[in-house]
Amino acid sequence: MAAISCTHCGADLTAPQSVRIAEYHFGHMEKVDEDPGFKYHFEQADNFTLLCNSCKRLVRTLPMNK
């Protein structure tokens, strides 16, 4: 079986701590009369990204399962 490697730098992505999984948080703000003056509403993102820890570049974007 061939090793999975980064297409940019060739690093082995099967090694421990070789990828960073980035999940993005989206949302919107609403003005309220209470302190601090706004309220943030989180919305679930529909995808996440895998980043190579060696070169810090995007390896792949994958959909999230709900």
GROMACS .gro file of C-alpha atoms in nm:
model
   66
    1MET     CA    1   0.000   0.000   0.000
    2ALA     CA    2   0.139   0.339  -0.100
    3ALA     CA    3   0.186   0.607   0.164
    4ILE     CA    4  -0.037   0.913   0.150
    5SER     CA    5   0.182   1.214   0.087
    6CYS     CA    6   0.141   1.590   0.054
    7THR     CA    7   0.115   1.699  -0.309
    8HIS     CA    8   0.312   2.018  -0.233
    9CYS     CA    9   0.612   1.906  -0.026
   10GLY     CA   10   0.593   1.524  -0.036
   11ALA     CA   11   0.564   1.480   0.343
   12ASP     CA   12   0.417   1.152   0.470
   13LEU     CA   13   0.065   1.237   0.591
   14THR     CA   14   0.021   0.905   0.772
   15ALA     CA   15   0.281   1.000   1.035
   16PRO     CA   16   0.161   1.119   1.379
   17GLN     CA   17   0.073   1.491   1.389
   18SER     CA   18   0.139   1.531   1.014
   19VAL     CA   19  -0.195   1.699   0.935
   20ARG     CA   20  -0.398   1.974   1.096
   21ILE     CA   21  -0.777   1.952   1.075
   22ALA     CA   22  -0.934   2.295   1.051
   23GLU     CA   23  -1.305   2.332   1.119
   24TYR     CA   24  -1.441   2.677   1.051
   25HIS     CA   25  -1.708   2.844   1.263
   26PHE     CA   26  -1.953   3.069   1.085
   27GLY     CA   27  -2.231   3.279   1.225
   28HIS     CA   28  -2.379   3.622   1.252
   29MET     CA   29  -2.407   3.896   1.511
   30GLU     CA   30  -2.724   4.052   1.645
   31LYS     CA   31  -2.748   4.386   1.825
   32VAL     CA   32  -2.897   4.358   2.177
   33ASP     CA   33  -2.952   4.605   2.460
   34GLU     CA   34  -2.759   4.393   2.714
   35ASP     CA   35  -2.386   4.408   2.781
   36PRO     CA   36  -2.167   4.377   2.560
   37GLY     CA   37  -2.421   4.509   2.307
   38PHE     CA   38  -2.427   4.215   2.069
   39LYS     CA   39  -2.501   3.843   2.060
   40TYR     CA   40  -2.324   3.597   1.833
   41HIS     CA   41  -2.519   3.311   1.671
   42PHE     CA   42  -2.307   3.011   1.567
   43GLU     CA   43  -2.389   2.825   1.248
   44GLN     CA   44  -2.241   2.486   1.160
   45ALA     CA   45  -1.996   2.486   0.870
   46ASP     CA   46  -2.056   2.239   0.588
   47ASN     CA   47  -1.691   2.139   0.536
   48PHE     CA   48  -1.351   2.119   0.699
   49THR     CA   49  -0.996   2.126   0.564
   50LEU     CA   50  -0.685   1.914   0.607
   51LEU     CA   51  -0.360   2.111   0.619
   52CYS     CA   52  -0.008   1.968   0.593
   53ASN     CA   53   0.187   2.045   0.912
   54SER     CA   54   0.519   2.052   0.722
   55CYS     CA   55   0.442   2.313   0.458
   56LYS     CA   56   0.117   2.455   0.611
   57ARG     CA   57  -0.066   2.422   0.278
   58LEU     CA   58  -0.411   2.287   0.196
   59VAL     CA   59  -0.420   1.914   0.132
   60ARG     CA   60  -0.795   1.859   0.090
   61THR     CA   61  -1.137   2.000   0.172
   62LEU     CA   62  -1.393   1.743   0.287
   63PRO     CA   63  -1.764   1.766   0.363
   64MET     CA   64  -1.882   1.726   0.722
   65ASN     CA   65  -2.119   1.441   0.805
   66LYS     CA   66  -2.419   1.547   1.010
   0.00000   0.00000   0.00000
